[in-house]
């Protein structure tokens, strides 16, 4: 254990570090949601992590339900992965030339995703989604794309867009620095709205390169695309020659070994997206992401085809060692059954605690991913998620944090359980939630 410096001399090391960080790094953070702006207070600066826990700069331990926003499916510091990374580091950090491990990782990914015959490795989910869209546009010779309100696909310009006024209109930039011209090809629709989807294809079907979707959205908390909606999306894409792009950066190897597409295939036999975007778990906590699909499509990429895409650190040997060791662990028989049970235990416990406190509460989970809402029922789209009580959520967040439970500091985020979370961790979390819910 690290000494609790707060206890030792009364100084709040998190606050001190945050003050130093804010002088040098915009908002004190290198990714906005870490700044706690939605909930107030001081971000925890992580000193180290092990298993289901991290320790902050004051030496306080937290049960971690963020897990680096999804990658840490084995918890922190899984021994076999640590060992693989240590071995890889000794052989060199980066070569800018191909390695055997890239082939092995590609084989491991392709093995579990029937829709993917070839992959290209990149370094972030943003890069993977951006490249997938370029591929879709290059392959179809079309410019327009569909995205859905509340889905996040990284911060590429064309994807930082919100709905315009009226149904099925082209969007407006959601960030300064994104020219309206760059998003004029991006059509923004409501998640789970079949009628609007049909309308959009009727109006623009011939010009659509692709439809990109988070099949189980984890960037508006946790919202599933309904089976009829997904079925219709697949049909319309096929009918109009647009590509269906599954952004599984979060759900890939997180909700199951076959990703969200595996979940939809249970209800829709033979179901497959055209392009799959991966990240997070496939890097096991290292910067690694990928996109893949059928051979004929992927061969449109440089150096074989006309769609350019490249990266100095793509397929980095340390990152691929980490990703590969992670994927080999989670491919063990029974892994997802155990993980899913653990996650369900948490969701059931939280639901029971909320009911006891008389709180409106709805929760859902799949594999090692979950979400809950202070709402009477599960929302189906972004507008419904937005009806959540943000002030109440902020109190809930801080109540849990004070009790050593770390969930995402914004209600628009999913939560993650790892295989390192024990039944005792879940029980401690539910006990903390019971106290917090009673005071909300
Ligand atoms: C995290 C995420 C991204 C972006 O990945 P980065 O590695 O943060 O660039 C894209 N799509 C989805 C669905 C994500 O959850």
JSON list of N, CA, C and O in Angstrom, two decimals, residues 115-116 132-133 135-136 140 142 146-148 153 197 201 208-215 225 227 229-248 261 264 268 270-277 292-294 297:
[
{"chain": "A", "resi": 115, "resn": "UNK", "atom": "N", "xyz": [-17.49, -11.78, -39.83]},
{"chain": "A", "resi": 115, "resn": "UNK", "atom": "CA", "xyz": [-17.66, -10.74, -40.85]},
{"chain": "A", "resi": 115, "resn": "UNK", "atom": "C", "xyz": [-16.33, -10.12, -41.28]},
{"chain": "A", "resi": 115, "resn": "UNK", "atom": "O", "xyz": [-16.28, -9.34, -42.22]},
{"chain": "A", "resi": 116, "resn": "UNK", "atom": "N", "xyz": [-15.27, -10.44, -40.57]},
{"chain": "A", "resi": 116, "resn": "UNK", "atom": "CA", "xyz": [-13.97, -9.80, -40.83]},
{"chain": "A", "resi": 116, "resn": "UNK", "atom": "C", "xyz": [-12.99, -10.81, -41.42]},
{"chain": "A", "resi": 116, "resn": "UNK", "atom": "O", "xyz": [-12.64, -11.80, -40.78]},
{"chain": "A", "resi": 132, "resn": "UNK", "atom": "N", "xyz": [-12.28, 3.93, -41.59]},
{"chain": "A", "resi": 132, "resn": "UNK", "atom": "CA", "xyz": [-13.38, 3.07, -42.07]},
{"chain": "A", "resi": 132, "resn": "UNK", "atom": "C", "xyz": [-14.31, 3.88, -42.97]},
{"chain": "A", "resi": 132, "resn": "UNK", "atom": "O", "xyz": [-14.78, 3.38, -44.01]},
{"chain": "A", "resi": 133, "resn": "UNK", "atom": "N", "xyz": [-14.55, 5.11, -42.59]},
{"chain": "A", "resi": 133, "resn": "UNK", "atom": "CA", "xyz": [-15.43, 5.96, -43.40]},
{"chain": "A", "resi": 133, "resn": "UNK", "atom": "C", "xyz": [-14.76, 6.33, -44.73]},
{"chain": "A", "resi": 133, "resn": "UNK", "atom": "O", "xyz": [-15.39, 6.32, -45.78]},
{"chain": "A", "resi": 135, "resn": "UNK", "atom": "N", "xyz": [-12.67, 4.49, -46.27]},
{"chain": "A", "resi": 135, "resn": "UNK", "atom": "CA", "xyz": [-12.74, 3.25, -47.06]},
{"chain": "A", "resi": 135, "resn": "UNK", "atom": "C", "xyz": [-14.14, 3.10, -47.67]},
{"chain": "A", "resi": 135, "resn": "UNK", "atom": "O", "xyz": [-14.28, 2.77, -48.86]},
{"chain": "A", "resi": 136, "resn": "UNK", "atom": "N", "xyz": [-15.16, 3.34, -46.87]},
{"chain": "A", "resi": 136, "resn": "UNK", "atom": "CA", "xyz": [-16.54, 3.22, -47.36]},
{"chain": "A", "resi": 136, "resn": "UNK", "atom": "C", "xyz": [-16.78, 4.20, -48.51]},
{"chain": "A", "resi": 136, "resn": "UNK", "atom": "O", "xyz": [-17.39, 3.85, -49.53]},
{"chain": "A", "resi": 140, "resn": "UNK", "atom": "N", "xyz": [-17.35, 2.96, -52.42]},
{"chain": "A", "resi": 140, "resn": "UNK", "atom": "CA", "xyz": [-18.66, 3.17, -53.06]},
{"chain": "A", "resi": 140, "resn": "UNK", "atom": "C", "xyz": [-18.64, 4.34, -54.04]},
{"chain": "A", "resi": 140, "resn": "UNK", "atom": "O", "xyz": [-19.57, 4.47, -54.85]},
{"chain": "A", "resi": 142, "resn": "UNK", "atom": "N", "xyz": [-19.18, 7.27, -53.14]},
{"chain": "A", "resi": 142, "resn": "UNK", "atom": "CA", "xyz": [-20.24, 8.17, -52.66]},
{"chain": "A", "resi": 142, "resn": "UNK", "atom": "C", "xyz": [-19.73, 8.98, -51.48]},
{"chain": "A", "resi": 142, "resn": "UNK", "atom": "O", "xyz": [-18.78, 8.56, -50.81]},
{"chain": "A", "resi": 146, "resn": "UNK", "atom": "N", "xyz": [-24.47, 8.29, -42.83]},
{"chain": "A", "resi": 146, "resn": "UNK", "atom": "CA", "xyz": [-25.48, 8.43, -41.76]},
{"chain": "A", "resi": 146, "resn": "UNK", "atom": "C", "xyz": [-24.80, 8.14, -40.43]},
{"chain": "A", "resi": 146, "resn": "UNK", "atom": "O", "xyz": [-24.05, 7.16, -40.32]},
{"chain": "A", "resi": 147, "resn": "UNK", "atom": "N", "xyz": [-25.04, 9.00, -39.46]},
{"chain": "A", "resi": 147, "resn": "UNK", "atom": "CA", "xyz": [-24.68, 8.66, -38.08]},
{"chain": "A", "resi": 147, "resn": "UNK", "atom": "C", "xyz": [-25.87, 8.94, -37.20]},
{"chain": "A", "resi": 147, "resn": "UNK", "atom": "O", "xyz": [-26.82, 9.61, -37.62]},
{"chain": "A", "resi": 148, "resn": "UNK", "atom": "N", "xyz": [-25.82, 8.46, -35.95]},
{"chain": "A", "resi": 148, "resn": "UNK", "atom": "CA", "xyz": [-26.96, 8.61, -35.06]},
{"chain": "A", "resi": 148, "resn": "UNK", "atom": "C", "xyz": [-26.63, 9.49, -33.87]},
{"chain": "A", "resi": 148, "resn": "UNK", "atom": "O", "xyz": [-25.50, 9.43, -33.34]},
{"chain": "A", "resi": 153, "resn": "UNK", "atom": "N", "xyz": [-18.04, 8.29, -32.40]},
{"chain": "A", "resi": 153, "resn": "UNK", "atom": "CA", "xyz": [-17.13, 7.49, -33.23]},
{"chain": "A", "resi": 153, "resn": "UNK", "atom": "C", "xyz": [-15.74, 8.12, -33.27]},
{"chain": "A", "resi": 153, "resn": "UNK", "atom": "O", "xyz": [-15.06, 8.05, -34.28]},
{"chain": "A", "resi": 197, "resn": "UNK", "atom": "N", "xyz": [-35.21, 6.45, -40.51]},
{"chain": "A", "resi": 197, "resn": "UNK", "atom": "CA", "xyz": [-34.18, 5.76, -41.28]},
{"chain": "A", "resi": 197, "resn": "UNK", "atom": "C", "xyz": [-34.68, 5.49, -42.70]},
{"chain": "A", "resi": 197, "resn": "UNK", "atom": "O", "xyz": [-33.97, 5.72, -43.68]},
{"chain": "A", "resi": 201, "resn": "UNK", "atom": "N", "xyz": [-33.15, 6.97, -46.27]},
{"chain": "A", "resi": 201, "resn": "UNK", "atom": "CA", "xyz": [-32.71, 6.16, -47.42]},
{"chain": "A", "resi": 201, "resn": "UNK", "atom": "C", "xyz": [-33.53, 6.49, -48.66]},
{"chain": "A", "resi": 201, "resn": "UNK", "atom": "O", "xyz": [-33.00, 6.51, -49.77]},
{"chain": "A", "resi": 208, "resn": "UNK", "atom": "N", "xyz": [-25.50, 7.44, -50.49]},
{"chain": "A", "resi": 208, "resn": "UNK", "atom": "CA", "xyz": [-24.96, 7.06, -49.18]},
{"chain": "A", "resi": 208, "resn": "UNK", "atom": "C", "xyz": [-23.79, 6.08, -49.30]},
{"chain": "A", "resi": 208, "resn": "UNK", "atom": "O", "xyz": [-23.95, 4.99, -49.85]},
{"chain": "A", "resi": 209, "resn": "UNK", "atom": "N", "xyz": [-22.65, 6.47, -48.77]},
{"chain": "A", "resi": 209, "resn": "UNK", "atom": "CA", "xyz": [-21.49, 5.58, -48.72]},
{"chain": "A", "resi": 209, "resn": "UNK", "atom": "C", "xyz": [-21.67, 4.57, -47.60]},
{"chain": "A", "resi": 209, "resn": "UNK", "atom": "O", "xyz": [-21.40, 3.38, -47.78]},
{"chain": "A", "resi": 210, "resn": "UNK", "atom": "N", "xyz": [-22.12, 5.04, -46.45]},
{"chain": "A", "resi": 210, "resn": "UNK", "atom": "CA", "xyz": [-22.26, 4.12, -45.31]},
{"chain": "A", "resi": 210, "resn": "UNK", "atom": "C", "xyz": [-23.18, 4.67, -44.23]},
{"chain": "A", "resi": 210, "resn": "UNK", "atom": "O", "xyz": [-23.51, 5.86, -44.20]},
{"chain": "A", "resi": 211, "resn": "UNK", "atom": "N", "xyz": [-23.56, 3.75, -43.37]},
{"chain": "A", "resi": 211, "resn": "UNK", "atom": "CA", "xyz": [-24.26, 4.08, -42.14]},
{"chain": "A", "resi": 211, "resn": "UNK", "atom": "C", "xyz": [-23.33, 3.59, -41.02]},
{"chain": "A", "resi": 211, "resn": "UNK", "atom": "O", "xyz": [-22.94, 2.42, -41.01]},
{"chain": "A", "resi": 212, "resn": "UNK", "atom": "N", "xyz": [-22.94, 4.48, -40.12]},
{"chain": "A", "resi": 212, "resn": "UNK", "atom": "CA", "xyz": [-22.08, 4.07, -39.02]},
{"chain": "A", "resi": 212, "resn": "UNK", "atom": "C", "xyz": [-22.89, 4.11, -37.73]},
{"chain": "A", "resi": 212, "resn": "UNK", "atom": "O", "xyz": [-23.64, 5.07, -37.48]},
{"chain": "A", "resi": 213, "resn": "UNK", "atom": "N", "xyz": [-22.76, 3.06, -36.93]},
{"chain": "A", "resi": 213, "resn": "UNK", "atom": "CA", "xyz": [-23.57, 2.96, -35.71]},
{"chain": "A", "resi": 213, "resn": "UNK", "atom": "C", "xyz": [-22.81, 2.22, -34.61]},
{"chain": "A", "resi": 213, "resn": "UNK", "atom": "O", "xyz": [-22.01, 1.32, -34.90]},
{"chain": "A", "resi": 214, "resn": "UNK", "atom": "N", "xyz": [-23.03, 2.64, -33.39]},
{"chain": "A", "resi": 214, "resn": "UNK", "atom": "CA", "xyz": [-22.65, 1.83, -32.24]},
{"chain": "A", "resi": 214, "resn": "UNK", "atom": "C", "xyz": [-23.83, 0.88, -32.02]},
{"chain": "A", "resi": 214, "resn": "UNK", "atom": "O", "xyz": [-24.91, 1.31, -31.60]},
{"chain": "A", "resi": 215, "resn": "UNK", "atom": "N", "xyz": [-23.66, -0.41, -32.26]},
{"chain": "A", "resi": 215, "resn": "UNK", "atom": "CA", "xyz": [-24.81, -1.33, -32.18]},
{"chain": "A", "resi": 215, "resn": "UNK", "atom": "C", "xyz": [-25.40, -1.40, -30.78]},
{"chain": "A", "resi": 215, "resn": "UNK", "atom": "O", "xyz": [-26.62, -1.49, -30.60]},
{"chain": "A", "resi": 225, "resn": "UNK", "atom": "N", "xyz": [-29.48, -0.83, -29.81]},
{"chain": "A", "resi": 225, "resn": "UNK", "atom": "CA", "xyz": [-30.30, -0.72, -31.02]},
{"chain": "A", "resi": 225, "resn": "UNK", "atom": "C", "xyz": [-31.27, -1.90, -30.99]},
{"chain": "A", "resi": 225, "resn": "UNK", "atom": "O", "xyz": [-30.85, -3.03, -30.72]},
{"chain": "A", "resi": 227, "resn": "UNK", "atom": "N", "xyz": [-33.66, -4.92, -32.21]},
{"chain": "A", "resi": 227, "resn": "UNK", "atom": "CA", "xyz": [-33.44, -5.91, -33.27]},
{"chain": "A", "resi": 227, "resn": "UNK", "atom": "C", "xyz": [-34.16, -5.49, -34.57]},
{"chain": "A", "resi": 227, "resn": "UNK", "atom": "O", "xyz": [-33.55, -5.51, -35.65]},
{"chain": "A", "resi": 229, "resn": "UNK", "atom": "N", "xyz": [-34.86, -2.55, -35.60]},
{"chain": "A", "resi": 229, "resn": "UNK", "atom": "CA", "xyz": [-34.14, -1.39, -36.14]},
{"chain": "A", "resi": 229, "resn": "UNK", "atom": "C", "xyz": [-32.87, -1.85, -36.87]},
{"chain": "A", "resi": 229, "resn": "UNK", "atom": "O", "xyz": [-32.57, -1.41, -37.99]},
{"chain": "A", "resi": 230, "resn": "UNK", "atom": "N", "xyz": [-32.14, -2.74, -36.23]},
{"chain": "A", "resi": 230, "resn": "UNK", "atom": "CA", "xyz": [-30.89, -3.22, -36.82]},
{"chain": "A", "resi": 230, "resn": "UNK", "atom": "C", "xyz": [-31.18, -4.02, -38.10]},
{"chain": "A", "resi": 230, "resn": "UNK", "atom": "O", "xyz": [-30.45, -3.89, -39.09]},
{"chain": "A", "resi": 231, "resn": "UNK", "atom": "N", "xyz": [-32.23, -4.81, -38.06]},
{"chain": "A", "resi": 231, "resn": "UNK", "atom": "CA", "xyz": [-32.61, -5.60, -39.23]},
{"chain": "A", "resi": 231, "resn": "UNK", "atom": "C", "xyz": [-32.92, -4.67, -40.40]},
{"chain": "A", "resi": 231, "resn": "UNK", "atom": "O", "xyz": [-32.45, -4.88, -41.52]},
{"chain": "A", "resi": 232, "resn": "UNK", "atom": "N", "xyz": [-33.67, -3.63, -40.12]},
{"chain": "A", "resi": 232, "resn": "UNK", "atom": "CA", "xyz": [-34.05, -2.68, -41.17]},
{"chain": "A", "resi": 232, "resn": "UNK", "atom": "C", "xyz": [-32.83, -1.92, -41.70]},
{"chain": "A", "resi": 232, "resn": "UNK", "atom": "O", "xyz": [-32.70, -1.68, -42.90]},
{"chain": "A", "resi": 233, "resn": "UNK", "atom": "N", "xyz": [-31.92, -1.56, -40.79]},
{"chain": "A", "resi": 233, "resn": "UNK", "atom": "CA", "xyz": [-30.70, -0.86, -41.20]},
{"chain": "A", "resi": 233, "resn": "UNK", "atom": "C", "xyz": [-29.90, -1.73, -42.16]},
{"chain": "A", "resi": 233, "resn": "UNK", "atom": "O", "xyz": [-29.41, -1.26, -43.19]},
{"chain": "A", "resi": 234, "resn": "UNK", "atom": "N", "xyz": [-29.78, -3.02, -41.84]},
{"chain": "A", "resi": 234, "resn": "UNK", "atom": "CA", "xyz": [-29.05, -3.96, -42.70]},
{"chain": "A", "resi": 234, "resn": "UNK", "atom": "C", "xyz": [-29.73, -4.06, -44.08]},
{"chain": "A", "resi": 234, "resn": "UNK", "atom": "O", "xyz": [-29.08, -3.98, -45.11]},
{"chain": "A", "resi": 235, "resn": "UNK", "atom": "N", "xyz": [-31.05, -4.22, -44.06]},
{"chain": "A", "resi": 235, "resn": "UNK", "atom": "CA", "xyz": [-31.79, -4.34, -45.32]},
{"chain": "A", "resi": 235, "resn": "UNK", "atom": "C", "xyz": [-31.63, -3.10, -46.20]},
{"chain": "A", "resi": 235, "resn": "UNK", "atom": "O", "xyz": [-31.37, -3.19, -47.39]},
{"chain": "A", "resi": 236, "resn": "UNK", "atom": "N", "xyz": [-31.78, -1.94, -45.59]},
{"chain": "A", "resi": 236, "resn": "UNK", "atom": "CA", "xyz": [-31.72, -0.69, -46.36]},
{"chain": "A", "resi": 236, "resn": "UNK", "atom": "C", "xyz": [-30.33, -0.46, -46.94]},
{"chain": "A", "resi": 236, "resn": "UNK", "atom": "O", "xyz": [-30.19, -0.02, -48.07]},
{"chain": "A", "resi": 237, "resn": "UNK", "atom": "N", "xyz": [-29.30, -0.76, -46.14]},
{"chain": "A", "resi": 237, "resn": "UNK", "atom": "CA", "xyz": [-27.92, -0.61, -46.65]},
{"chain": "A", "resi": 237, "resn": "UNK", "atom": "C", "xyz": [-27.71, -1.51, -47.86]},
{"chain": "A", "resi": 237, "resn": "UNK", "atom": "O", "xyz": [-27.20, -1.06, -48.89]},
{"chain": "A", "resi": 238, "resn": "UNK", "atom": "N", "xyz": [-28.11, -2.76, -47.73]},
{"chain": "A", "resi": 238, "resn": "UNK", "atom": "CA", "xyz": [-27.92, -3.72, -48.83]},
{"chain": "A", "resi": 238, "resn": "UNK", "atom": "C", "xyz": [-28.68, -3.27, -50.08]},
{"chain": "A", "resi": 238, "resn": "UNK", "atom": "O", "xyz": [-28.14, -3.23, -51.17]},
{"chain": "A", "resi": 239, "resn": "UNK", "atom": "N", "xyz": [-29.93, -2.90, -49.86]},
{"chain": "A", "resi": 239, "resn": "UNK", "atom": "CA", "xyz": [-30.80, -2.49, -50.96]},
{"chain": "A", "resi": 239, "resn": "UNK", "atom": "C", "xyz": [-30.25, -1.29, -51.72]},
{"chain": "A", "resi": 239, "resn": "UNK", "atom": "O", "xyz": [-30.37, -1.20, -52.93]},
{"chain": "A", "resi": 240, "resn": "UNK", "atom": "N", "xyz": [-29.63, -0.35, -50.98]},
{"chain": "A", "resi": 240, "resn": "UNK", "atom": "CA", "xyz": [-29.16, 0.89, -51.61]},
{"chain": "A", "resi": 240, "resn": "UNK", "atom": "C", "xyz": [-27.67, 0.91, -51.89]},
{"chain": "A", "resi": 240, "resn": "UNK", "atom": "O", "xyz": [-27.12, 1.94, -52.30]},
{"chain": "A", "resi": 241, "resn": "UNK", "atom": "N", "xyz": [-27.00, -0.19, -51.61]},
{"chain": "A", "resi": 241, "resn": "UNK", "atom": "CA", "xyz": [-25.56, -0.23, -51.90]},
{"chain": "A", "resi": 241, "resn": "UNK", "atom": "C", "xyz": [-24.71, 0.60, -50.96]},
{"chain": "A", "resi": 241, "resn": "UNK", "atom": "O", "xyz": [-23.60, 1.02, -51.32]},
{"chain": "A", "resi": 242, "resn": "UNK", "atom": "N", "xyz": [-25.22, 0.86, -49.75]},
{"chain": "A", "resi": 242, "resn": "UNK", "atom": "CA", "xyz": [-24.42, 1.57, -48.74]},
{"chain": "A", "resi": 242, "resn": "UNK", "atom": "C", "xyz": [-23.81, 0.52, -47.81]},
{"chain": "A", "resi": 242, "resn": "UNK", "atom": "O", "xyz": [-24.38, -0.56, -47.63]},
{"chain": "A", "resi": 243, "resn": "UNK", "atom": "N", "xyz": [-22.69, 0.85, -47.22]},
{"chain": "A", "resi": 243, "resn": "UNK", "atom": "CA", "xyz": [-22.03, -0.11, -46.32]},
{"chain": "A", "resi": 243, "resn": "UNK", "atom": "C", "xyz": [-22.50, 0.11, -44.88]},
{"chain": "A", "resi": 243, "resn": "UNK", "atom": "O", "xyz": [-22.69, 1.25, -44.45]},
{"chain": "A", "resi": 244, "resn": "UNK", "atom": "N", "xyz": [-22.70, -0.99, -44.18]},
{"chain": "A", "resi": 244, "resn": "UNK", "atom": "CA", "xyz": [-23.07, -0.91, -42.76]},
{"chain": "A", "resi": 244, "resn": "UNK", "atom": "C", "xyz": [-21.79, -1.01, -41.94]},
{"chain": "A", "resi": 244, "resn": "UNK", "atom": "O", "xyz": [-21.10, -2.03, -41.97]},
{"chain": "A", "resi": 245, "resn": "UNK", "atom": "N", "xyz": [-21.48, 0.07, -41.24]},
{"chain": "A", "resi": 245, "resn": "UNK", "atom": "CA", "xyz": [-20.24, 0.12, -40.44]},
{"chain": "A", "resi": 245, "resn": "UNK", "atom": "C", "xyz": [-20.61, -0.02, -38.96]},
{"chain": "A", "resi": 245, "resn": "UNK", "atom": "O", "xyz": [-21.35, 0.81, -38.42]},
{"chain": "A", "resi": 246, "resn": "UNK", "atom": "N", "xyz": [-20.14, -1.08, -38.34]},
{"chain": "A", "resi": 246, "resn": "UNK", "atom": "CA", "xyz": [-20.36, -1.29, -36.91]},
{"chain": "A", "resi": 246, "resn": "UNK", "atom": "C", "xyz": [-19.17, -0.70, -36.16]},
{"chain": "A", "resi": 246, "resn": "UNK", "atom": "O", "xyz": [-18.05, -1.21, -36.30]},
{"chain": "A", "resi": 247, "resn": "UNK", "atom": "N", "xyz": [-19.42, 0.32, -35.38]},
{"chain": "A", "resi": 247, "resn": "UNK", "atom": "CA", "xyz": [-18.37, 0.84, -34.52]},
{"chain": "A", "resi": 247, "resn": "UNK", "atom": "C", "xyz": [-18.41, 0.02, -33.23]},
{"chain": "A", "resi": 247, "resn": "UNK", "atom": "O", "xyz": [-19.22, 0.26, -32.34]},
{"chain": "A", "resi": 248, "resn": "UNK", "atom": "N", "xyz": [-17.52, -0.96, -33.19]},
{"chain": "A", "resi": 248, "resn": "UNK", "atom": "CA", "xyz": [-17.43, -1.84, -32.01]},
{"chain": "A", "resi": 248, "resn": "UNK", "atom": "C", "xyz": [-16.17, -1.53, -31.21]},
{"chain": "A", "resi": 248, "resn": "UNK", "atom": "O", "xyz": [-15.60, -2.43, -30.58]},
{"chain": "A", "resi": 261, "resn": "UNK", "atom": "N", "xyz": [-22.03, -7.70, -32.82]},
{"chain": "A", "resi": 261, "resn": "UNK", "atom": "CA", "xyz": [-22.55, -8.38, -34.00]},
{"chain": "A", "resi": 261, "resn": "UNK", "atom": "C", "xyz": [-22.90, -9.83, -33.68]},
{"chain": "A", "resi": 261, "resn": "UNK", "atom": "O", "xyz": [-23.87, -10.36, -34.23]},
{"chain": "A", "resi": 264, "resn": "UNK", "atom": "N", "xyz": [-26.35, -9.69, -32.08]},
{"chain": "A", "resi": 264, "resn": "UNK", "atom": "CA", "xyz": [-27.44, -9.52, -33.05]},
{"chain": "A", "resi": 264, "resn": "UNK", "atom": "C", "xyz": [-27.62, -10.76, -33.93]},
{"chain": "A", "resi": 264, "resn": "UNK", "atom": "O", "xyz": [-28.72, -11.04, -34.39]},
{"chain": "A", "resi": 268, "resn": "UNK", "atom": "N", "xyz": [-30.83, -12.50, -35.46]},
{"chain": "A", "resi": 268, "resn": "UNK", "atom": "CA", "xyz": [-30.90, -12.35, -36.91]},
{"chain": "A", "resi": 268, "resn": "UNK", "atom": "C", "xyz": [-29.85, -13.27, -37.55]},
{"chain": "A", "resi": 268, "resn": "UNK", "atom": "O", "xyz": [-28.72, -12.83, -37.79]},
{"chain": "A", "resi": 270, "resn": "UNK", "atom": "N", "xyz": [-27.18, -15.12, -39.58]},
{"chain": "A", "resi": 270, "resn": "UNK", "atom": "CA", "xyz": [-26.40, -14.67, -40.73]},
{"chain": "A", "resi": 270, "resn": "UNK", "atom": "C", "xyz": [-26.08, -13.20, -40.75]},
{"chain": "A", "resi": 270, "resn": "UNK", "atom": "O", "xyz": [-25.41, -12.71, -41.65]},
{"chain": "A", "resi": 271, "resn": "UNK", "atom": "N", "xyz": [-26.56, -12.48, -39.75]},
{"chain": "A", "resi": 271, "resn": "UNK", "atom": "CA", "xyz": [-26.35, -11.03, -39.72]},
{"chain": "A", "resi": 271, "resn": "UNK", "atom": "C", "xyz": [-24.86, -10.68, -39.72]},
{"chain": "A", "resi": 271, "resn": "UNK", "atom": "O", "xyz": [-24.07, -11.29, -38.99]},
{"chain": "A", "resi": 272, "resn": "UNK", "atom": "N", "xyz": [-24.48, -9.70, -40.51]},
{"chain": "A", "resi": 272, "resn": "UNK", "atom": "CA", "xyz": [-23.09, -9.23, -40.50]},
{"chain": "A", "resi": 272, "resn": "UNK", "atom": "C", "xyz": [-23.01, -7.79, -40.97]},
{"chain": "A", "resi": 272, "resn": "UNK", "atom": "O", "xyz": [-23.72, -7.40, -41.92]},
{"chain": "A", "resi": 273, "resn": "UNK", "atom": "N", "xyz": [-22.20, -6.98, -40.33]},
{"chain": "A", "resi": 273, "resn": "UNK", "atom": "CA", "xyz": [-21.92, -5.64, -40.86]},
{"chain": "A", "resi": 273, "resn": "UNK", "atom": "C", "xyz": [-20.91, -5.76, -42.00]},
{"chain": "A", "resi": 273, "resn": "UNK", "atom": "O", "xyz": [-20.32, -6.83, -42.20]},
{"chain": "A", "resi": 274, "resn": "UNK", "atom": "N", "xyz": [-20.71, -4.69, -42.76]},
{"chain": "A", "resi": 274, "resn": "UNK", "atom": "CA", "xyz": [-19.72, -4.71, -43.84]},
{"chain": "A", "resi": 274, "resn": "UNK", "atom": "C", "xyz": [-18.33, -4.34, -43.33]},
{"chain": "A", "resi": 274, "resn": "UNK", "atom": "O", "xyz": [-17.34, -4.90, -43.77]},
{"chain": "A", "resi": 275, "resn": "UNK", "atom": "N", "xyz": [-18.29, -3.37, -42.43]},
{"chain": "A", "resi": 275, "resn": "UNK", "atom": "CA", "xyz": [-17.01, -2.97, -41.85]},
{"chain": "A", "resi": 275, "resn": "UNK", "atom": "C", "xyz": [-17.17, -2.97, -40.33]},
{"chain": "A", "resi": 275, "resn": "UNK", "atom": "O", "xyz": [-18.21, -2.53, -39.82]},
{"chain": "A", "resi": 276, "resn": "UNK", "atom": "N", "xyz": [-16.17, -3.46, -39.63]},
{"chain": "A", "resi": 276, "resn": "UNK", "atom": "CA", "xyz": [-16.17, -3.43, -38.17]},
{"chain": "A", "resi": 276, "resn": "UNK", "atom": "C", "xyz": [-15.01, -2.58, -37.69]},
{"chain": "A", "resi": 276, "resn": "UNK", "atom": "O", "xyz": [-13.89, -2.72, -38.18]},
{"chain": "A", "resi": 277, "resn": "UNK", "atom": "N", "xyz": [-15.30, -1.70, -36.75]},
{"chain": "A", "resi": 277, "resn": "UNK", "atom": "CA", "xyz": [-14.28, -0.83, -36.17]},
{"chain": "A", "resi": 277, "resn": "UNK", "atom": "C", "xyz": [-14.02, -1.30, -34.74]},
{"chain": "A", "resi": 277, "resn": "UNK", "atom": "O", "xyz": [-14.96, -1.49, -33.97]},
{"chain": "A", "resi": 292, "resn": "UNK", "atom": "N", "xyz": [-11.86, -3.63, -40.03]},
{"chain": "A", "resi": 292, "resn": "UNK", "atom": "CA", "xyz": [-11.75, -4.79, -40.90]},
{"chain": "A", "resi": 292, "resn": "UNK", "atom": "C", "xyz": [-13.07, -5.12, -41.57]},
{"chain": "A", "resi": 292, "resn": "UNK", "atom": "O", "xyz": [-14.12, -4.56, -41.25]},
{"chain": "A", "resi": 293, "resn": "UNK", "atom": "N", "xyz": [-12.99, -6.03, -42.53]},
{"chain": "A", "resi": 293, "resn": "UNK", "atom": "CA", "xyz": [-14.17, -6.45, -43.28]},
{"chain": "A", "resi": 293, "resn": "UNK", "atom": "C", "xyz": [-13.79, -7.49, -44.31]},
{"chain": "A", "resi": 293, "resn": "UNK", "atom": "O", "xyz": [-12.72, -8.11, -44.20]},
{"chain": "A", "resi": 294, "resn": "UNK", "atom": "N", "xyz": [-14.65, -7.68, -45.31]},
{"chain": "A", "resi": 294, "resn": "UNK", "atom": "CA", "xyz": [-14.38, -8.67, -46.34]},
{"chain": "A", "resi": 294, "resn": "UNK", "atom": "C", "xyz": [-13.12, -8.32, -47.14]},
{"chain": "A", "resi": 294, "resn": "UNK", "atom": "O", "xyz": [-12.79, -7.14, -47.30]},
{"chain": "A", "resi": 297, "resn": "UNK", "atom": "N", "xyz": [-13.20, -5.75, -50.05]},
{"chain": "A", "resi": 297, "resn": "UNK", "atom": "CA", "xyz": [-13.32, -4.36, -49.59]},
{"chain": "A", "resi": 297, "resn": "UNK", "atom": "C", "xyz": [-11.99, -3.87, -49.01]},
{"chain": "A", "resi": 297, "resn": "UNK", "atom": "O", "xyz": [-11.51, -2.78, -49.36]}
]
